[in-house]
Amino acid sequence: MQLEYFHMIDRIVDLKVDEKTIVVEAQVPKESTIFEGHFPGYPLMPGVLLIESMAQASGFLLLGVLKFERMPILAAVKEAKVRGSVFPGDLMTLEASVAHEGSGYAMTEAKIRVGGKLRANSTLTFTLIPFPNSDMRGYMDAVAQRVGFPQQAVSP
Amino acid sequence: MSSTFDQVATIIAETCDIPRDTITPDSHAIDDLGIDSLDFLDIAFAIDKQFGIKLPLEKWTQEVNDGKATTEQYFVLKNLCARIDELVAAKGASA
């Protein structure tokens, strides 16, 4: 995880395009300027970053389902619950599934676990847009490579 | 079974917190009811689920943007309901 770049996801553990599910891992760093303010003496991952992590896990899933032909953009957080704190050094395991695939949009359900215990869950809505330019498409290809996106899921 | 319009009007009322009695077949979802594109995604989701169809929102939007259709054709509720009935019938015919 590189918080300063908003790189929340480190590794794709399992991607099942046919079942429309994904499992990814995200290693929370032990140190970050974010934890200096949130909070001194009791550092913990901000809830909004947990939501962002679930959005990125869902985003990778949708990229796989759509074979990188569309870019998912977070549009709505239908429901999000932070059920327990996530601390520096924790290894988060995130699961996401597609709840509905509409025309130009999709909804996912995502969860975060640490040590098998549920820490957060959410229902998210994404608009699915054409890649606006080659720079963004190239960047996402590089991101896919960084997180170990299965190559067969990238190529149409 | 309630009519397509009744079901759609109920979905809109519950999704967007709009009084049910202000929603008529001649209401324009955008111009009259003030539903924005993000709220309409929630409505589309509920319609997709309830009727077992997939509203072709992208196609409709493209047609409007290209000047090949007007928003009234898709977003006045009686017209939207007619599209839904067509999609349900097409689904039944292909099943």
mmCIF file of N, CA, C and O in Angstrom, chain A residues 38-132:
data_model
loop_
_atom_site.group_PDB
_atom_site.id
_atom_site.type_symbol
_atom_site.label_atom_id
_atom_site.label_comp_id
_atom_site.label_asym_id
_atom_site.label_seq_id
_atom_site.Cartn_x
_atom_site.Cartn_y
_atom_site.Cartn_z
ATOM 1 N N HIS A 38 -3.895 11.059 12.504
ATOM 2 C CA HIS A 38 -5.116 10.245 12.654
ATOM 3 C C HIS A 38 -4.769 8.934 13.343
ATOM 4 O O HIS A 38 -4.689 7.896 12.691
ATOM 5 N N PHE A 39 -4.500 8.860 14.677
ATOM 6 C CA PHE A 39 -4.459 9.979 15.572
ATOM 7 C C PHE A 39 -3.167 9.891 16.374
ATOM 8 O O PHE A 39 -2.671 8.775 16.586
ATOM 9 N N PRO A 40 -2.660 11.011 16.868
ATOM 10 C CA PRO A 40 -1.457 10.941 17.704
ATOM 11 C C PRO A 40 -1.682 10.042 18.918
ATOM 12 O O PRO A 40 -2.667 10.215 19.639
ATOM 13 N N GLY A 41 -0.829 9.064 19.071
ATOM 14 C CA GLY A 41 -0.959 8.150 20.213
ATOM 15 C C GLY A 41 -1.909 7.000 19.961
ATOM 16 O O GLY A 41 -1.931 6.029 20.730
ATOM 17 N N TYR A 42 -2.727 7.078 18.898
ATOM 18 C CA TYR A 42 -3.655 5.987 18.587
ATOM 19 C C TYR A 42 -3.887 5.964 17.071
ATOM 20 O O TYR A 42 -4.958 6.301 16.570
ATOM 21 N N PRO A 43 -2.850 5.587 16.323
ATOM 22 C CA PRO A 43 -2.972 5.626 14.853
ATOM 23 C C PRO A 43 -3.907 4.544 14.343
ATOM 24 O O PRO A 43 -3.831 3.390 14.774
ATOM 25 N N LEU A 44 -4.796 4.929 13.424
ATOM 26 C CA LEU A 44 -5.666 3.940 12.774
ATOM 27 C C LEU A 44 -6.059 4.435 11.380
ATOM 28 O O LEU A 44 -6.044 5.625 11.094
ATOM 29 N N MET A 45 -6.397 3.471 10.539
ATOM 30 C CA MET A 45 -6.765 3.798 9.158
ATOM 31 C C MET A 45 -8.065 4.592 9.128
ATOM 32 O O MET A 45 -9.082 4.154 9.689
ATOM 33 N N PRO A 46 -8.066 5.749 8.447
ATOM 34 C CA PRO A 46 -9.310 6.516 8.330
ATOM 35 C C PRO A 46 -10.383 5.699 7.606
ATOM 36 O O PRO A 46 -10.087 4.961 6.658
ATOM 37 N N GLY A 47 -11.605 5.858 8.049
ATOM 38 C CA GLY A 47 -12.718 5.125 7.445
ATOM 39 C C GLY A 47 -12.852 5.386 5.950
ATOM 40 O O GLY A 47 -13.169 4.475 5.181
ATOM 41 N N VAL A 48 -12.587 6.624 5.529
ATOM 42 C CA VAL A 48 -12.729 6.929 4.101
ATOM 43 C C VAL A 48 -11.717 6.131 3.276
ATOM 44 O O VAL A 48 -11.983 5.794 2.115
ATOM 45 N N LEU A 49 -10.558 5.832 3.872
ATOM 46 C CA LEU A 49 -9.563 5.044 3.135
ATOM 47 C C LEU A 49 -9.961 3.568 3.092
ATOM 48 O O LEU A 49 -9.576 2.850 2.162
ATOM 49 N N LEU A 50 -10.703 3.130 4.086
ATOM 50 C CA LEU A 50 -11.249 1.770 4.016
ATOM 51 C C LEU A 50 -12.273 1.692 2.879
ATOM 52 O O LEU A 50 -12.299 0.717 2.118
ATOM 53 N N ILE A 51 -13.094 2.725 2.760
ATOM 54 C CA ILE A 51 -14.063 2.760 1.653
ATOM 55 C C ILE A 51 -13.333 2.807 0.313
ATOM 56 O O ILE A 51 -13.684 2.102 -0.636
ATOM 57 N N GLU A 52 -12.282 3.632 0.244
ATOM 58 C CA GLU A 52 -11.494 3.708 -0.986
ATOM 59 C C GLU A 52 -10.879 2.349 -1.324
ATOM 60 O O GLU A 52 -10.848 1.936 -2.490
ATOM 61 N N SER A 53 -10.410 1.650 -0.302
ATOM 62 C CA SER A 53 -9.828 0.315 -0.532
ATOM 63 C C SER A 53 -10.885 -0.637 -1.100
ATOM 64 O O SER A 53 -10.593 -1.406 -2.034
ATOM 65 N N MET A 54 -12.097 -0.584 -0.556
ATOM 66 C CA MET A 54 -13.166 -1.443 -1.075
ATOM 67 C C MET A 54 -13.543 -1.026 -2.493
ATOM 68 O O MET A 54 -13.850 -1.883 -3.340
ATOM 69 N N ALA A 55 -13.476 0.281 -2.761
ATOM 70 C CA ALA A 55 -13.780 0.761 -4.116
ATOM 71 C C ALA A 55 -12.718 0.266 -5.102
ATOM 72 O O ALA A 55 -13.038 -0.138 -6.225
ATOM 73 N N GLN A 56 -11.450 0.294 -4.686
ATOM 74 C CA GLN A 56 -10.397 -0.153 -5.600
ATOM 75 C C GLN A 56 -10.465 -1.664 -5.828
ATOM 76 O O GLN A 56 -10.238 -2.142 -6.943
ATOM 77 N N ALA A 57 -10.775 -2.415 -4.788
ATOM 78 C CA ALA A 57 -10.941 -3.865 -4.966
ATOM 79 C C ALA A 57 -12.087 -4.127 -5.945
ATOM 80 O O ALA A 57 -11.965 -4.943 -6.871
ATOM 81 N N SER A 58 -13.184 -3.410 -5.751
ATOM 82 C CA SER A 58 -14.332 -3.542 -6.661
ATOM 83 C C SER A 58 -13.952 -3.103 -8.073
ATOM 84 O O SER A 58 -14.382 -3.706 -9.062
ATOM 85 N N GLY A 59 -13.153 -2.052 -8.146
ATOM 86 C CA GLY A 59 -12.727 -1.540 -9.454
ATOM 87 C C GLY A 59 -11.923 -2.565 -10.228
ATOM 88 O O GLY A 59 -12.124 -2.757 -11.435
ATOM 89 N N PHE A 60 -10.998 -3.237 -9.547
ATOM 90 C CA PHE A 60 -10.229 -4.287 -10.226
ATOM 91 C C PHE A 60 -11.153 -5.407 -10.704
ATOM 92 O O PHE A 60 -10.965 -5.957 -11.794
ATOM 93 N N LEU A 61 -12.123 -5.738 -9.866
ATOM 94 C CA LEU A 61 -13.068 -6.781 -10.272
ATOM 95 C C LEU A 61 -13.812 -6.362 -11.543
ATOM 96 O O LEU A 61 -13.919 -7.139 -12.506
ATOM 97 N N LEU A 62 -14.307 -5.127 -11.557
ATOM 98 C CA LEU A 62 -15.071 -4.670 -12.724
ATOM 99 C C LEU A 62 -14.179 -4.560 -13.959
ATOM 100 O O LEU A 62 -14.609 -4.880 -15.072
ATOM 101 N N LEU A 63 -12.932 -4.130 -13.774
ATOM 102 C CA LEU A 63 -12.003 -4.095 -14.906
ATOM 103 C C LEU A 63 -11.851 -5.493 -15.505
ATOM 104 O O LEU A 63 -11.806 -5.666 -16.721
ATOM 105 N N GLY A 64 -11.780 -6.498 -14.635
ATOM 106 C CA GLY A 64 -11.660 -7.871 -15.113
ATOM 107 C C GLY A 64 -12.920 -8.338 -15.815
ATOM 108 O O GLY A 64 -12.857 -8.920 -16.905
ATOM 109 N N VAL A 65 -14.067 -8.051 -15.205
ATOM 110 C CA VAL A 65 -15.334 -8.474 -15.810
ATOM 111 C C VAL A 65 -15.531 -7.797 -17.166
ATOM 112 O O VAL A 65 -16.028 -8.406 -18.120
ATOM 113 N N LEU A 66 -15.084 -6.542 -17.255
ATOM 114 C CA LEU A 66 -15.268 -5.767 -18.489
ATOM 115 C C LEU A 66 -14.069 -5.886 -19.425
ATOM 116 O O LEU A 66 -14.020 -5.214 -20.454
ATOM 117 N N LYS A 67 -13.118 -6.714 -19.058
ATOM 118 C CA LYS A 67 -11.908 -6.921 -19.853
ATOM 119 C C LYS A 67 -11.211 -5.604 -20.222
ATOM 120 O O LYS A 67 -10.760 -5.401 -21.353
ATOM 121 N N PHE A 68 -11.171 -4.700 -19.286
ATOM 122 C CA PHE A 68 -10.484 -3.423 -19.459
ATOM 123 C C PHE A 68 -11.050 -2.582 -20.610
ATOM 124 O O PHE A 68 -10.364 -1.730 -21.152
ATOM 125 N N GLU A 69 -12.305 -2.825 -20.949
ATOM 126 C CA GLU A 69 -12.897 -2.014 -22.017
ATOM 127 C C GLU A 69 -13.566 -0.769 -21.457
ATOM 128 O O GLU A 69 -13.872 0.162 -22.203
ATOM 129 N N ARG A 70 -13.816 -0.745 -20.170
ATOM 130 C CA ARG A 70 -14.391 0.425 -19.512
ATOM 131 C C ARG A 70 -13.640 0.665 -18.211
ATOM 132 O O ARG A 70 -13.082 -0.267 -17.629
ATOM 133 N N MET A 71 -13.685 1.919 -17.759
ATOM 134 C CA MET A 71 -13.055 2.280 -16.497
ATOM 135 C C MET A 71 -14.142 2.540 -15.458
ATOM 136 O O MET A 71 -15.012 3.407 -15.652
ATOM 137 N N PRO A 72 -14.156 1.775 -14.368
ATOM 138 C CA PRO A 72 -15.153 2.036 -13.323
ATOM 139 C C PRO A 72 -14.774 3.249 -12.480
ATOM 140 O O PRO A 72 -13.635 3.371 -12.040
ATOM 141 N N ILE A 73 -15.738 4.123 -12.299
ATOM 142 C CA ILE A 73 -15.533 5.331 -11.488
ATOM 143 C C ILE A 73 -16.549 5.306 -10.349
ATOM 144 O O ILE A 73 -17.753 5.183 -10.592
ATOM 145 N N LEU A 74 -16.078 5.452 -9.140
ATOM 146 C CA LEU A 74 -16.974 5.413 -7.980
ATOM 147 C C LEU A 74 -18.006 6.534 -8.078
ATOM 148 O O LEU A 74 -17.650 7.699 -8.246
ATOM 149 N N ALA A 75 -19.270 6.165 -7.965
ATOM 150 C CA ALA A 75 -20.350 7.152 -8.097
ATOM 151 C C ALA A 75 -21.157 7.295 -6.816
ATOM 152 O O ALA A 75 -21.669 8.369 -6.520
ATOM 153 N N ALA A 76 -21.316 6.213 -6.076
ATOM 154 C CA ALA A 76 -22.136 6.301 -4.865
ATOM 155 C C ALA A 76 -21.701 5.252 -3.857
ATOM 156 O O ALA A 76 -21.340 4.136 -4.216
ATOM 157 N N VAL A 77 -21.708 5.652 -2.607
ATOM 158 C CA VAL A 77 -21.487 4.719 -1.503
ATOM 159 C C VAL A 77 -22.844 4.511 -0.862
ATOM 160 O O VAL A 77 -23.351 5.374 -0.148
ATOM 161 N N LYS A 78 -23.442 3.389 -1.226
ATOM 162 C CA LYS A 78 -24.826 3.153 -0.795
ATOM 163 C C LYS A 78 -24.893 2.922 0.711
ATOM 164 O O LYS A 78 -25.749 3.428 1.397
ATOM 165 N N GLU A 79 -23.977 2.129 1.162
ATOM 166 C CA GLU A 79 -23.961 1.841 2.595
ATOM 167 C C GLU A 79 -22.548 1.426 2.949
ATOM 168 O O GLU A 79 -21.938 0.630 2.247
ATOM 169 N N ALA A 80 -22.040 1.973 3.994
ATOM 170 C CA ALA A 80 -20.706 1.577 4.443
ATOM 171 C C ALA A 80 -20.723 1.473 5.957
ATOM 172 O O ALA A 80 -21.248 2.361 6.634
ATOM 173 N N LYS A 81 -20.179 0.393 6.442
ATOM 174 C CA LYS A 81 -20.089 0.219 7.887
ATOM 175 C C LYS A 81 -18.651 -0.098 8.255
ATOM 176 O O LYS A 81 -18.054 -1.014 7.687
ATOM 177 N N VAL A 82 -18.119 0.652 9.194
ATOM 178 C CA VAL A 82 -16.802 0.363 9.745
ATOM 179 C C VAL A 82 -17.056 -0.352 11.065
ATOM 180 O O VAL A 82 -17.470 0.260 12.046
ATOM 181 N N ARG A 83 -16.838 -1.653 11.027
ATOM 182 C CA ARG A 83 -17.247 -2.491 12.156
ATOM 183 C C ARG A 83 -16.137 -2.679 13.184
ATOM 184 O O ARG A 83 -16.372 -3.175 14.279
ATOM 185 N N GLY A 84 -14.926 -2.323 12.772
ATOM 186 C CA GLY A 84 -13.796 -2.440 13.684
ATOM 187 C C GLY A 84 -12.621 -1.677 13.117
ATOM 188 O O GLY A 84 -12.555 -1.427 11.911
ATOM 189 N N SER A 85 -11.686 -1.281 13.956
ATOM 190 C CA SER A 85 -10.568 -0.461 13.497
ATOM 191 C C SER A 85 -9.540 -1.302 12.749
ATOM 192 O O SER A 85 -9.377 -2.495 12.998
ATOM 193 N N VAL A 86 -8.863 -0.634 11.820
ATOM 194 C CA VAL A 86 -7.725 -1.222 11.105
ATOM 195 C C VAL A 86 -6.506 -0.384 11.485
ATOM 196 O O VAL A 86 -6.529 0.845 11.384
ATOM 197 N N PHE A 87 -5.447 -1.065 11.908
ATOM 198 C CA PHE A 87 -4.289 -0.377 12.472
ATOM 199 C C PHE A 87 -3.071 -0.466 11.547
ATOM 200 O O PHE A 87 -3.011 -1.358 10.677
ATOM 201 N N PRO A 88 -2.096 0.431 11.756
ATOM 202 C CA PRO A 88 -0.842 0.332 10.996
ATOM 203 C C PRO A 88 -0.256 -1.068 11.126
ATOM 204 O O PRO A 88 -0.240 -1.633 12.223
ATOM 205 N N GLY A 89 0.215 -1.610 10.001
ATOM 206 C CA GLY A 89 0.813 -2.942 10.003
ATOM 207 C C GLY A 89 -0.168 -4.071 9.766
ATOM 208 O O GLY A 89 0.249 -5.213 9.529
ATOM 209 N N ASP A 90 -1.473 -3.786 9.792
ATOM 210 C CA ASP A 90 -2.472 -4.829 9.544
ATOM 211 C C ASP A 90 -2.447 -5.258 8.066
ATOM 212 O O ASP A 90 -2.238 -4.424 7.170
ATOM 213 N N LEU A 91 -2.694 -6.528 7.840
ATOM 214 C CA LEU A 91 -2.875 -7.028 6.475
ATOM 215 C C LEU A 91 -4.376 -7.168 6.235
ATOM 216 O O LEU A 91 -5.042 -7.982 6.882
ATOM 217 N N MET A 92 -4.875 -6.355 5.320
ATOM 218 C CA MET A 92 -6.309 -6.412 5.005
ATOM 219 C C MET A 92 -6.541 -7.386 3.852
ATOM 220 O O MET A 92 -5.814 -7.368 2.860
ATOM 221 N N THR A 93 -7.551 -8.217 4.004
ATOM 222 C CA THR A 93 -8.017 -9.053 2.906
ATOM 223 C C THR A 93 -9.381 -8.517 2.487
ATOM 224 O O THR A 93 -10.281 -8.386 3.320
ATOM 225 N N LEU A 94 -9.476 -8.180 1.213
ATOM 226 C CA LEU A 94 -10.724 -7.588 0.718
ATOM 227 C C LEU A 94 -11.393 -8.532 -0.275
ATOM 228 O O LEU A 94 -10.719 -9.114 -1.126
ATOM 229 N N GLU A 95 -12.696 -8.659 -0.120
ATOM 230 C CA GLU A 95 -13.490 -9.463 -1.049
ATOM 231 C C GLU A 95 -14.522 -8.533 -1.683
ATOM 232 O O GLU A 95 -15.072 -7.660 -1.011
ATOM 233 N N ALA A 96 -14.756 -8.746 -2.969
ATOM 234 C CA ALA A 96 -15.807 -7.968 -3.637
ATOM 235 C C ALA A 96 -16.540 -8.856 -4.620
ATOM 236 O O ALA A 96 -15.973 -9.813 -5.157
ATOM 237 N N SER A 97 -17.806 -8.537 -4.819
ATOM 238 C CA SER A 97 -18.610 -9.257 -5.801
ATOM 239 C C SER A 97 -19.514 -8.262 -6.511
ATOM 240 O O SER A 97 -19.850 -7.204 -5.958
ATOM 241 N N VAL A 98 -19.882 -8.605 -7.742
ATOM 242 C CA VAL A 98 -20.783 -7.738 -8.506
ATOM 243 C C VAL A 98 -22.218 -8.065 -8.100
ATOM 244 O O VAL A 98 -22.671 -9.194 -8.262
ATOM 245 N N ALA A 99 -22.911 -7.073 -7.569
ATOM 246 C CA ALA A 99 -24.299 -7.276 -7.156
ATOM 247 C C ALA A 99 -25.261 -7.044 -8.312
ATOM 248 O O ALA A 99 -26.318 -7.673 -8.379
ATOM 249 N N HIS A 100 -24.876 -6.151 -9.217
ATOM 250 C CA HIS A 100 -25.736 -5.878 -10.376
ATOM 251 C C HIS A 100 -24.893 -5.215 -11.459
ATOM 252 O O HIS A 100 -24.088 -4.333 -11.174
ATOM 253 N N GLU A 101 -25.098 -5.671 -12.683
ATOM 254 C CA GLU A 101 -24.400 -5.063 -13.817
ATOM 255 C C GLU A 101 -25.443 -4.446 -14.723
ATOM 256 O O GLU A 101 -26.197 -5.155 -15.392
ATOM 257 N N GLY A 102 -25.541 -3.131 -14.699
ATOM 258 C CA GLY A 102 -26.538 -2.440 -15.501
ATOM 259 C C GLY A 102 -25.921 -1.909 -16.783
ATOM 260 O O GLY A 102 -24.808 -2.277 -17.162
ATOM 261 N N SER A 103 -26.670 -1.041 -17.451
ATOM 262 C CA SER A 103 -26.190 -0.436 -18.678
ATOM 263 C C SER A 103 -25.423 0.833 -18.329
ATOM 264 O O SER A 103 -26.010 1.846 -17.994
ATOM 265 N N GLY A 104 -24.084 0.738 -18.371
ATOM 266 C CA GLY A 104 -23.252 1.895 -18.054
ATOM 267 C C GLY A 104 -22.993 2.086 -16.583
ATOM 268 O O GLY A 104 -22.406 3.093 -16.174
ATOM 269 N N TYR A 105 -23.438 1.169 -15.774
ATOM 270 C CA TYR A 105 -23.167 1.257 -14.342
ATOM 271 C C TYR A 105 -23.148 -0.145 -13.743
ATOM 272 O O TYR A 105 -23.599 -1.116 -14.370
ATOM 273 N N ALA A 106 -22.598 -0.241 -12.555
ATOM 274 C CA ALA A 106 -22.567 -1.528 -11.850
ATOM 275 C C ALA A 106 -22.551 -1.263 -10.356
ATOM 276 O O ALA A 106 -22.119 -0.197 -9.896
ATOM 277 N N MET A 107 -23.044 -2.247 -9.623
ATOM 278 C CA MET A 107 -23.033 -2.157 -8.165
ATOM 279 C C MET A 107 -22.265 -3.348 -7.610
ATOM 280 O O MET A 107 -22.384 -4.459 -8.124
ATOM 281 N N THR A 108 -21.494 -3.081 -6.581
ATOM 282 C CA THR A 108 -20.713 -4.156 -5.959
ATOM 283 C C THR A 108 -20.970 -4.179 -4.451
ATOM 284 O O THR A 108 -21.435 -3.196 -3.868
ATOM 285 N N GLU A 109 -20.628 -5.318 -3.885
ATOM 286 C CA GLU A 109 -20.615 -5.442 -2.428
ATOM 287 C C GLU A 109 -19.203 -5.842 -2.044
ATOM 288 O O GLU A 109 -18.622 -6.742 -2.662
ATOM 289 N N ALA A 110 -18.653 -5.167 -1.048
ATOM 290 C CA ALA A 110 -17.258 -5.398 -0.691
ATOM 291 C C ALA A 110 -17.104 -5.514 0.823
ATOM 292 O O ALA A 110 -17.901 -4.950 1.593
ATOM 293 N N LYS A 111 -16.077 -6.272 1.203
ATOM 294 C CA LYS A 111 -15.798 -6.475 2.630
ATOM 295 C C LYS A 111 -14.301 -6.373 2.873
ATOM 296 O O LYS A 111 -13.504 -6.712 2.012
ATOM 297 N N ILE A 112 -13.966 -5.951 4.078
ATOM 298 C CA ILE A 112 -12.578 -5.958 4.526
ATOM 299 C C ILE A 112 -12.482 -6.841 5.759
ATOM 300 O O ILE A 112 -13.262 -6.681 6.707
ATOM 301 N N ARG A 113 -11.528 -7.763 5.719
ATOM 302 C CA ARG A 113 -11.255 -8.589 6.898
ATOM 303 C C ARG A 113 -9.792 -8.412 7.295
ATOM 304 O O ARG A 113 -8.925 -8.235 6.448
ATOM 305 N N VAL A 114 -9.559 -8.496 8.586
ATOM 306 C CA VAL A 114 -8.193 -8.553 9.119
ATOM 307 C C VAL A 114 -8.144 -9.755 10.041
ATOM 308 O O VAL A 114 -8.947 -9.851 10.987
ATOM 309 N N GLY A 115 -7.238 -10.681 9.727
ATOM 310 C CA GLY A 115 -7.166 -11.892 10.540
ATOM 311 C C GLY A 115 -8.468 -12.667 10.546
ATOM 312 O O GLY A 115 -8.805 -13.316 11.548
ATOM 313 N N GLY A 116 -9.190 -12.594 9.441
ATOM 314 C CA GLY A 116 -10.457 -13.319 9.312
ATOM 315 C C GLY A 116 -11.652 -12.584 9.890
ATOM 316 O O GLY A 116 -12.793 -13.013 9.689
ATOM 317 N N LYS A 117 -11.408 -11.505 10.601
ATOM 318 C CA LYS A 117 -12.520 -10.781 11.229
ATOM 319 C C LYS A 117 -12.979 -9.613 10.355
ATOM 320 O O LYS A 117 -12.161 -8.840 9.866
ATOM 321 N N LEU A 118 -14.300 -9.526 10.205
ATOM 322 C CA LEU A 118 -14.873 -8.464 9.381
ATOM 323 C C LEU A 118 -14.650 -7.105 10.036
ATOM 324 O O LEU A 118 -14.999 -6.897 11.193
ATOM 325 N N ARG A 119 -14.045 -6.186 9.265
ATOM 326 C CA ARG A 119 -13.787 -4.841 9.796
ATOM 327 C C ARG A 119 -14.627 -3.772 9.097
ATOM 328 O O ARG A 119 -14.870 -2.722 9.678
ATOM 329 N N ALA A 120 -15.018 -4.027 7.856
ATOM 330 C CA ALA A 120 -15.838 -3.039 7.148
ATOM 331 C C ALA A 120 -16.541 -3.704 5.977
ATOM 332 O O ALA A 120 -16.069 -4.728 5.466
ATOM 333 N N ASN A 121 -17.668 -3.140 5.596
ATOM 334 C CA ASN A 121 -18.346 -3.601 4.380
ATOM 335 C C ASN A 121 -19.098 -2.434 3.759
ATOM 336 O O ASN A 121 -19.388 -1.429 4.429
ATOM 337 N N SER A 122 -19.389 -2.568 2.478
ATOM 338 C CA SER A 122 -20.074 -1.479 1.790
ATOM 339 C C SER A 122 -20.756 -1.988 0.537
ATOM 340 O O SER A 122 -20.411 -3.050 0.014
ATOM 341 N N THR A 123 -21.728 -1.218 0.086
ATOM 342 C CA THR A 123 -22.360 -1.421 -1.211
ATOM 343 C C THR A 123 -22.038 -0.186 -2.042
ATOM 344 O O THR A 123 -22.304 0.935 -1.602
ATOM 345 N N LEU A 124 -21.446 -0.405 -3.196
ATOM 346 C CA LEU A 124 -20.902 0.704 -3.984
ATOM 347 C C LEU A 124 -21.493 0.715 -5.389
ATOM 348 O O LEU A 124 -21.774 -0.344 -5.954
ATOM 349 N N THR A 125 -21.661 1.915 -5.918
ATOM 350 C CA THR A 125 -22.128 2.067 -7.301
ATOM 351 C C THR A 125 -21.019 2.709 -8.129
ATOM 352 O O THR A 125 -20.369 3.655 -7.673
ATOM 353 N N PHE A 126 -20.817 2.187 -9.318
ATOM 354 C CA PHE A 126 -19.799 2.714 -10.235
ATOM 355 C C PHE A 126 -20.448 3.063 -11.566
ATOM 356 O O PHE A 126 -21.313 2.321 -12.048
ATOM 357 N N THR A 127 -20.036 4.181 -12.149
ATOM 358 C CA THR A 127 -20.338 4.397 -13.559
ATOM 359 C C THR A 127 -19.193 3.784 -14.349
ATOM 360 O O THR A 127 -18.052 3.763 -13.883
ATOM 361 N N LEU A 128 -19.503 3.286 -15.514
ATOM 362 C CA LEU A 128 -18.514 2.585 -16.336
ATOM 363 C C LEU A 128 -18.282 3.418 -17.582
ATOM 364 O O LEU A 128 -19.117 3.441 -18.484
ATOM 365 N N ILE A 129 -17.142 4.109 -17.615
ATOM 366 C CA ILE A 129 -16.906 5.061 -18.697
ATOM 367 C C ILE A 129 -15.841 4.531 -19.653
ATOM 368 O O ILE A 129 -14.973 3.734 -19.256
ATOM 369 N N PRO A 130 -15.899 4.952 -20.917
ATOM 370 C CA PRO A 130 -14.787 4.624 -21.817
ATOM 371 C C PRO A 130 -13.510 5.269 -21.273
ATOM 372 O O PRO A 130 -13.576 6.346 -20.663
ATOM 373 N N PHE A 131 -12.370 4.631 -21.451
ATOM 374 C CA PHE A 131 -11.125 5.263 -21.011
ATOM 375 C C PHE A 131 -11.000 6.615 -21.710
ATOM 376 O O PHE A 131 -11.085 6.688 -22.936
ATOM 377 N N PRO A 132 -10.831 7.697 -20.927
ATOM 378 C CA PRO A 132 -10.847 9.036 -21.533
ATOM 379 C C PRO A 132 -9.648 9.319 -22.426
ATOM 380 O O PRO A 132 -9.738 10.144 -23.332
#
